[in-house]
Coordinates of C-alpha atoms and ligand atoms in Angstrom, one line a residue:
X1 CA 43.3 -42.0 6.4
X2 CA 42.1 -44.5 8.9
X3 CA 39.5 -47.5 7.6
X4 CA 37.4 -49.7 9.8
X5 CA 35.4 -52.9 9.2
X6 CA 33.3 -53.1 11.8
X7 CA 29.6 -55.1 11.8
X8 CA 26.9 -52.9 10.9
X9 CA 24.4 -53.5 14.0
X10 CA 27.3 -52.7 15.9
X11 CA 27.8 -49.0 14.2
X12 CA 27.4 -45.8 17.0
X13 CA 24.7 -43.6 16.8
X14 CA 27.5 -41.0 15.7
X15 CA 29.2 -43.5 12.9
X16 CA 25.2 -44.0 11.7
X17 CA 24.7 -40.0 11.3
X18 CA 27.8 -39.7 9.5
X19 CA 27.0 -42.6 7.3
X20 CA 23.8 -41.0 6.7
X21 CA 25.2 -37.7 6.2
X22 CA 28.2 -39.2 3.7
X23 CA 25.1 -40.9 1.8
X24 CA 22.9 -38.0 1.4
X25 CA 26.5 -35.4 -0.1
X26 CA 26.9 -38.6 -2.9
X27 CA 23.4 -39.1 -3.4
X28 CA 21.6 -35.8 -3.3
X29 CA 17.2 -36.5 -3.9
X30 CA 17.3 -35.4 -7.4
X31 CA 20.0 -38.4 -7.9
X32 CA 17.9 -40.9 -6.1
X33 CA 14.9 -40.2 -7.4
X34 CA 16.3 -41.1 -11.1
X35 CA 18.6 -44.3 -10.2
X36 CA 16.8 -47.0 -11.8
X37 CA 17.5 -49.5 -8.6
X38 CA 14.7 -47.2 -6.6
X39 CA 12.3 -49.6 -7.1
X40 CA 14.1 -52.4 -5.9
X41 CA 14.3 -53.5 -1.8
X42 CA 18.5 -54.0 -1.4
X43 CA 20.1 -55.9 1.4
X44 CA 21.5 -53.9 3.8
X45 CA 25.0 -54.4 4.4
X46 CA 26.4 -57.2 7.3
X47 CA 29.5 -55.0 7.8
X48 CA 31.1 -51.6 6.5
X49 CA 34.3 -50.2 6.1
X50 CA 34.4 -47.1 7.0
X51 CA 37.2 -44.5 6.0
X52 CA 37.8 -41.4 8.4
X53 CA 40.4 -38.6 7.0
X54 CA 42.8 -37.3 9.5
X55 CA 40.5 -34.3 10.5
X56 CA 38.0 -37.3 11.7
X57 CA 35.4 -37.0 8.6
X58 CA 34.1 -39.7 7.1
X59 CA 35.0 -39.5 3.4
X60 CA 33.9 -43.5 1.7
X61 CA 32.2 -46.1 2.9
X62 CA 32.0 -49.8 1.0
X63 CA 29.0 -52.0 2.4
X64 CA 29.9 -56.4 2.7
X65 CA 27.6 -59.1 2.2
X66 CA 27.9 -62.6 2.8
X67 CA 25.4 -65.0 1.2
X68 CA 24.3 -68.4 0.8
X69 CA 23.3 -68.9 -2.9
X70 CA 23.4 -70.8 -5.9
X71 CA 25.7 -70.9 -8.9
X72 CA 23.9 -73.2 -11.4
X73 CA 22.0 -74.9 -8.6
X74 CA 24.9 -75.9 -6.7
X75 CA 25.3 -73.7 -3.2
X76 CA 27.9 -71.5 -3.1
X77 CA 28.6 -68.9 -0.4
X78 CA 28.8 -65.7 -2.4
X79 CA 30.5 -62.3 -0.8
X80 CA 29.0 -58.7 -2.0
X81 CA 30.2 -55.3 -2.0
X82 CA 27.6 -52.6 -2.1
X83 CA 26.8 -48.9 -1.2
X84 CA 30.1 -48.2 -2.5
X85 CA 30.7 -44.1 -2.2
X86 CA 33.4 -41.2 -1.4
X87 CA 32.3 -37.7 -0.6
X88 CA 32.2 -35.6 -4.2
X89 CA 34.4 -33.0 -2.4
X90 CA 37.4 -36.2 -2.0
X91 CA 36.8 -37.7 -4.8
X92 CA 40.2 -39.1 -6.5
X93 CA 42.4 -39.2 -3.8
X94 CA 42.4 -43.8 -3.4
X95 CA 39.6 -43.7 -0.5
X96 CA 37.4 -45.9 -2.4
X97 CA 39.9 -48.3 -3.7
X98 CA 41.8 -48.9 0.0
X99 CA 38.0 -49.8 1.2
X100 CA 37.5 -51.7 -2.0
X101 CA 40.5 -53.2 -1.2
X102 CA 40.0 -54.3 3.0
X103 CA 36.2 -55.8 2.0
X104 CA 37.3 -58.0 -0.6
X105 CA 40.1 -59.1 1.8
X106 CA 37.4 -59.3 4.3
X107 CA 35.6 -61.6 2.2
X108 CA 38.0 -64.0 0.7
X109 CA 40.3 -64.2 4.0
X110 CA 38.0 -64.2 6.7
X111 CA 34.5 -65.4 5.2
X112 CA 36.5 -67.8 2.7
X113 CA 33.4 -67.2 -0.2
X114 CA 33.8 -69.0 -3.3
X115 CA 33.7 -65.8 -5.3
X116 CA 31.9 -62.2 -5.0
X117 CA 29.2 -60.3 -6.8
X118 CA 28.7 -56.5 -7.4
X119 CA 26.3 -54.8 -9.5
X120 CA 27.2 -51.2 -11.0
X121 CA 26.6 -49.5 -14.0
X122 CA 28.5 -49.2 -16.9
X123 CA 30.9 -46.4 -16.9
X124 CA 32.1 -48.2 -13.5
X125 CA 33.4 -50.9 -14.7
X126 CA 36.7 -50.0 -15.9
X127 CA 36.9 -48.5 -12.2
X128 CA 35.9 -52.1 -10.1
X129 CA 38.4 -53.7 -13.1
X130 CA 41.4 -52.2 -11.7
X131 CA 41.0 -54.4 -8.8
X132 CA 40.4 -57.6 -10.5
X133 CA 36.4 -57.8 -11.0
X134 CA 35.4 -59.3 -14.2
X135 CA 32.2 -59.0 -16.4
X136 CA 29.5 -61.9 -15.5
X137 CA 27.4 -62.1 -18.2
X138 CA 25.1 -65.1 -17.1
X139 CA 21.4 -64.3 -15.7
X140 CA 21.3 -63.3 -12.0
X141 CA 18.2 -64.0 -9.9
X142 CA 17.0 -62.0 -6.8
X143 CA 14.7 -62.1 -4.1
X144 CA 12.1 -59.2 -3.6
X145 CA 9.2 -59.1 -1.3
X146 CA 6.6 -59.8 -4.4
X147 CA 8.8 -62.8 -5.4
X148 CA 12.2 -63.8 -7.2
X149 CA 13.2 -61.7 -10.1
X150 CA 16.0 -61.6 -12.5
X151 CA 18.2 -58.6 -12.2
X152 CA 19.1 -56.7 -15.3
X153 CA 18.6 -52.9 -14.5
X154 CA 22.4 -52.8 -14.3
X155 CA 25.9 -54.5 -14.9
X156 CA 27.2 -57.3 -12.6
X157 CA 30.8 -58.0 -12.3
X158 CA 32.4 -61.1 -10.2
X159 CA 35.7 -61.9 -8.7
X160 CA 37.3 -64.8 -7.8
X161 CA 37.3 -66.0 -4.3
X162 CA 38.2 -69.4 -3.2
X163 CA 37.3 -70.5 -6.6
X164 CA 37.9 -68.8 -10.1
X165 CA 35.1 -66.0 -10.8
X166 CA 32.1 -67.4 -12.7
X167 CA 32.0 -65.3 -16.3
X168 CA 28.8 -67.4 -17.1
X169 CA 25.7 -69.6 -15.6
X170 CA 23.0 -68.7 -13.7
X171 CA 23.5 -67.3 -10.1
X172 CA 21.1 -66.8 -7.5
X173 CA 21.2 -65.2 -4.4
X174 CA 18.1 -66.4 -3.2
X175 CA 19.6 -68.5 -0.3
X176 CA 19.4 -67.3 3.1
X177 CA 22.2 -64.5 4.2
X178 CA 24.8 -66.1 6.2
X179 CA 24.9 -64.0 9.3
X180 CA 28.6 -64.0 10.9
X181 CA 29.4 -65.3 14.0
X182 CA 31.0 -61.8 14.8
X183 CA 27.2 -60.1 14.0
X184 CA 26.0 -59.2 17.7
X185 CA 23.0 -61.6 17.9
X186 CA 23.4 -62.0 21.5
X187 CA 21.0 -59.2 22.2
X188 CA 18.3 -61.1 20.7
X189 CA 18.6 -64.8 22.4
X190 CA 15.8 -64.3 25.2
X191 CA 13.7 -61.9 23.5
X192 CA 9.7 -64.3 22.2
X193 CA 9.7 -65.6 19.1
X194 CA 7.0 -66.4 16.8
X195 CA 5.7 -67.9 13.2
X196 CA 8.0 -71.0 11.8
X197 CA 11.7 -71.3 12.6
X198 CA 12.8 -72.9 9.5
X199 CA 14.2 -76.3 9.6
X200 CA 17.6 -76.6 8.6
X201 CA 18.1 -73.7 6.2
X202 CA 18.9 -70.2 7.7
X203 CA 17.2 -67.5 7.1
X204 CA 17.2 -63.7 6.3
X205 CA 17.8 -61.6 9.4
X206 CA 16.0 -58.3 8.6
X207 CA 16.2 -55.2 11.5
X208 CA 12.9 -54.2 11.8
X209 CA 11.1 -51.2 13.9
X210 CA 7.4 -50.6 15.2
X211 CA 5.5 -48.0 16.6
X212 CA 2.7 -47.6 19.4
X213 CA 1.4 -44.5 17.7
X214 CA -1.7 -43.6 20.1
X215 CA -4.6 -41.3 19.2
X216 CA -6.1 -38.5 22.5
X217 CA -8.8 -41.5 22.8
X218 CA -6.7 -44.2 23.3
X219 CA -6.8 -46.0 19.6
X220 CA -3.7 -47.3 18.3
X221 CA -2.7 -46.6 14.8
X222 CA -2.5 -49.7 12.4
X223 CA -1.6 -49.8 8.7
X224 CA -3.9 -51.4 6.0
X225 CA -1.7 -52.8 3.4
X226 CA -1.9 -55.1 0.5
X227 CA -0.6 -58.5 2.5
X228 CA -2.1 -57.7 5.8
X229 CA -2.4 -55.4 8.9
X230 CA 0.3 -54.0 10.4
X231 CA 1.8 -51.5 13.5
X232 CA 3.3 -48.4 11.6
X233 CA 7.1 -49.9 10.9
X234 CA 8.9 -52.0 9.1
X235 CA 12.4 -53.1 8.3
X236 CA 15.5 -50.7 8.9
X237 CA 16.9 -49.2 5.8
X238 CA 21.0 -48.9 4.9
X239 CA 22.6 -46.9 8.1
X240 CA 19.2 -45.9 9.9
X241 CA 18.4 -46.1 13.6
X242 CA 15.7 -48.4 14.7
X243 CA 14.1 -44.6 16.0
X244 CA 15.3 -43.5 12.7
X245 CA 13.6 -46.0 10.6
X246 CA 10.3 -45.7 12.7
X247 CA 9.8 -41.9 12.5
X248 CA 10.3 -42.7 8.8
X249 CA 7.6 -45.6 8.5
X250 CA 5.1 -43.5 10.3
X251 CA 5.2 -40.9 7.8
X252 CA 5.3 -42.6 5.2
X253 CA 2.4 -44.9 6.3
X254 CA 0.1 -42.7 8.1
X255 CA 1.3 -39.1 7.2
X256 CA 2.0 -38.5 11.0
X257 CA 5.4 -36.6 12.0
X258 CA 5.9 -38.6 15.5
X259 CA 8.7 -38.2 18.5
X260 CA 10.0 -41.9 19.0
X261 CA 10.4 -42.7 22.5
X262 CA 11.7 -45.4 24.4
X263 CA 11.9 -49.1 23.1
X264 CA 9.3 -50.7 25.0
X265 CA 9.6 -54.6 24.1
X266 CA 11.3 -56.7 21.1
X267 CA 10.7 -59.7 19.5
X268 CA 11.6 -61.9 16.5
X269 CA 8.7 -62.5 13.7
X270 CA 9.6 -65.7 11.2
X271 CA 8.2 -64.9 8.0
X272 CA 8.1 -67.6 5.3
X273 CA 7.7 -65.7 1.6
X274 CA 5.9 -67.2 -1.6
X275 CA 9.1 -68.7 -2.4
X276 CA 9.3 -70.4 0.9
X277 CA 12.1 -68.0 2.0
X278 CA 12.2 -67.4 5.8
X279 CA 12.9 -63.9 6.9
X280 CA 13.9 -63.8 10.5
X281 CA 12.3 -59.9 11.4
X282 CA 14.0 -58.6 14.7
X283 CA 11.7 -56.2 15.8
X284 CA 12.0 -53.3 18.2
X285 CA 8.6 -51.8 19.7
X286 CA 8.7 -48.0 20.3
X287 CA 6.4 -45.7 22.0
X288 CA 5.5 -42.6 19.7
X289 CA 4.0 -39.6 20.0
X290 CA 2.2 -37.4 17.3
X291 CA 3.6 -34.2 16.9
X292 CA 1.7 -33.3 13.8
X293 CA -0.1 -34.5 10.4
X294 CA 1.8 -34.0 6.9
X295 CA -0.2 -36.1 4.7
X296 CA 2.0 -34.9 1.6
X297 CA 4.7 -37.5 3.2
X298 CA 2.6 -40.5 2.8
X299 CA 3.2 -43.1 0.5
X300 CA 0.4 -44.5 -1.4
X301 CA -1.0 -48.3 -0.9
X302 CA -1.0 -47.6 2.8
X303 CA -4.6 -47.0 5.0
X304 CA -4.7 -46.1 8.3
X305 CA -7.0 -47.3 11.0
X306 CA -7.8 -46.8 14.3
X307 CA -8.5 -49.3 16.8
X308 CA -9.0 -49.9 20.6
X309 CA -5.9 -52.0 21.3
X310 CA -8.0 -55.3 22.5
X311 CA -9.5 -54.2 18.6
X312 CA -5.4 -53.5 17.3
X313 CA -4.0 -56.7 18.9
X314 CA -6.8 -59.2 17.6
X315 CA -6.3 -57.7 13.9
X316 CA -2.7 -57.5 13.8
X317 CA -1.4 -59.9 11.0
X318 CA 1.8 -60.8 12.6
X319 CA 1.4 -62.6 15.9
X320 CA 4.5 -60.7 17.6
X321 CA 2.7 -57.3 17.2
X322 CA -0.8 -58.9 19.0
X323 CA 1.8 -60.2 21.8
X324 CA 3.5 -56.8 21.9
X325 CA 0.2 -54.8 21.9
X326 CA -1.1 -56.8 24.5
X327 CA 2.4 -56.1 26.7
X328 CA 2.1 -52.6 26.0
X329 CA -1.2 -52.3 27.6
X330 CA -0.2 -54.1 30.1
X331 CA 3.3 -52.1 31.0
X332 CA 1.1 -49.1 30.8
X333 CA -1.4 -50.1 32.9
X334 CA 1.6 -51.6 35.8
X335 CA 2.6 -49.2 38.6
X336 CA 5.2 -46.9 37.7
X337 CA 8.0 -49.1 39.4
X338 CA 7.4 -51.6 36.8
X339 CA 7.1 -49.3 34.2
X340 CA 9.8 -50.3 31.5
X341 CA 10.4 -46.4 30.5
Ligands
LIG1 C1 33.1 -44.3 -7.8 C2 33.6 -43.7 -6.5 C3 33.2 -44.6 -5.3 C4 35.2 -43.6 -6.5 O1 35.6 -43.1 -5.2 P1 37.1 -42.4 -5.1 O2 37.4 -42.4 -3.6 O3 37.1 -41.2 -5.8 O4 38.0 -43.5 -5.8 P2 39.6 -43.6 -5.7 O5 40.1 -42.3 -5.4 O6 39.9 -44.7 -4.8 O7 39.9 -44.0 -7.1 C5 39.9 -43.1 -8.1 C6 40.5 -43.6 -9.3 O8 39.5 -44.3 -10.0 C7 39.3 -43.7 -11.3 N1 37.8 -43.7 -11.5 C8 36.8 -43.1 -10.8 N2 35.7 -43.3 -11.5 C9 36.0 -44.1 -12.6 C10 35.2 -44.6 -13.6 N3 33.9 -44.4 -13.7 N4 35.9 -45.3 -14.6 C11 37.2 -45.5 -14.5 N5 38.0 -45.0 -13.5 C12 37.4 -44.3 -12.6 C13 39.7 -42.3 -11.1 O9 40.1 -41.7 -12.3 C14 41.0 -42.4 -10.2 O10 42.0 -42.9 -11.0 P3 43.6 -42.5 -10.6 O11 43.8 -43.2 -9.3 O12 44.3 -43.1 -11.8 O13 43.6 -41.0 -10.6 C15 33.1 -42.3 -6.3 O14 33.3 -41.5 -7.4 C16 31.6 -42.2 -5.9 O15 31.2 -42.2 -4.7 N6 30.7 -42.1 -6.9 C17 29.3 -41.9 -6.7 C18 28.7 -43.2 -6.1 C19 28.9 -44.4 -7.0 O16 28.7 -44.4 -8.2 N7 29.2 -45.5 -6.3 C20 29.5 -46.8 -7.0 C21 28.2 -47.6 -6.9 S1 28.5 -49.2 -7.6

């Protein structure tokens, strides 16, 4: 057995397919389509560790989180363990616990938090017990995109970090996500930036993806939804590629199977929520291609348009998809030599 921590931006494009590949053996569609979380958008994980048998499979993977939140109003900086699984063909042979066991290390050695947070359900607990986690039965409050909501669809359990485990009170984990000096950020120093950088709170870094999806006429494809006008995209979900998460999102969104091509430009997006959250969106711009309609893949709520791209870029809700629709054209329109891809 050989286990890894290693940040989660930072995962290969092989060590994302066998991540995906590891979650789709533990969590078959039949299994995900009756958890009761499904409803719920979760966090993806800052870091993973990852646990490789000795014919180089990867057999359990436990998810960290490191969090600026409240424990009865006062802040605390709260570690999380999440997306805990171990192929079913493994199971029982101590993967999971020597990964259970490196992230809490991980998070009481070299994050210092004051204690950490997992939520499972009930025939688990005995399991996550063994290693010292303890029943919280006090209310816990989360943030979701329509606002903060208490979190009772299953069983949270504690354990005590640089302070005893709370067993009581009310914790939130509403504050910003404390991104780790070891997160690769660099790529994202020069890249424009637009809404609201918030003051002196951090904010929620969330990976986000976007497509130029371009009809034979030369509209764009944008997404009606509920809160505004969008490119086809959004934020990346637990082990995807940016290409991954795009191809994904344009299904979903517009019922278009698309080939993702190159990353044409990125930018960040600040994004304050009701609650006056700020969600920092990194988002990658990709050139797409239709390959075919499937409309039985769309998700409802969505309405697709299509628009000229002068049209596209003045409708755009977020002002870093107008700037990046406006850069396209102009990229496209450059002699090849300056062409970006
Ligand atoms: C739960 C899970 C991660 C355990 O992985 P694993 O690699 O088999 O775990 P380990 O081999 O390290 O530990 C197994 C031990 O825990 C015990 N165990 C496993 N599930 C248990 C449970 N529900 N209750 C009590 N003990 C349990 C086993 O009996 C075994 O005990 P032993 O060492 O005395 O024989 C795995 O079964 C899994 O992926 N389940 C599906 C996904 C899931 O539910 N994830 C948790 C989300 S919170």
């Amino acid at each position: 057995m050989r286990l890894e921590l290693k940040p989660v931006p930072e995962l290969s494009d092989d060590e994302r397919r066998a991540l995906k590949a590891l979650s789709a053996a533990v969590y078959p569609a039949e299994v995900t389509a009756a958890s009761p979380g499904r409803h719920l958008k979760w966090a993806p994980p800052d870091y993973g560790v990852l646990v490789w048998d000795e014919t180089g499979s990867l057999v359990s993977y436990v998810g960290l989180l490191v969090r600026a939140g409240s424990l009865d109003d006062s802040a605390v900086r709260i570690g999380g363990i999440g997306s805990v699984k171990t192929h079913p063909h493994v199971e029982g042979r101590g993967y999971a616990s020597a990964a259970i066991r490196l992230a809490t290390a991980a998070l009481n050695d070299d994050h210092r938090v004051e204690f950490s947070l997992l939520v499972c359900r009930d025939h688990l607990l005995p399991f996550y017990s063994r290693f010292g986690w303890l029943d919280f039965t006090g209310r816990l409050f989360v943030e979701q995109p329509a606002g903060r909501l208490e979190f009772t669809i299953n069983r949270p359990m504690v354990l005590a970090g640089r302070r005893p485990a709370p067993r009581d009170g009310t914790i939130d984990l509403n504050g910003a996500l404390v991104t780790s000096p070891r997160e690769s950020t660099a790529d994202w120093r020069d890249v424009p930036l637009f809404g609201t950088r918030p003051g002196g709170r951090r904010s929620i870094v969330r990976p986000s993806a976007y497509a130029f999806v371009q009809k034979g006429d030369g509209r764009l494809a944008v997404v009606r939804a509920i809160d505004g006008v969008f490119l086809p995209g959004g934020g990346l979900e637990d082990g995807e590629t940016p290409e991954e998460a795009v191809a994904r999102e344009a299904l979903e969104e517009c019922g278009l199977v698309v080939r993702v091509g190159a990353c044409v430009s990125r930018a960040v997006q600040f994004v304050t929520t009701a609650d006056g959250l700020t969600v920092e969106k990194r988002c990658a711009f990709f050139d797409a291609r239709i390959e075919r309609a499937n409309p039985g893949g769309m998700l409802p709520g969505h309405d697709t348009r299509w628009l000229h791209r002068a049209s596209a870029a003045r409708a755009l809700s977020h002002e870093s998809q107008g700037w990046a629709v406006r850069d396209w054209t102009k990229v496209r329109q450059a002699p090849r030599g300056r062409r970006l891809s």
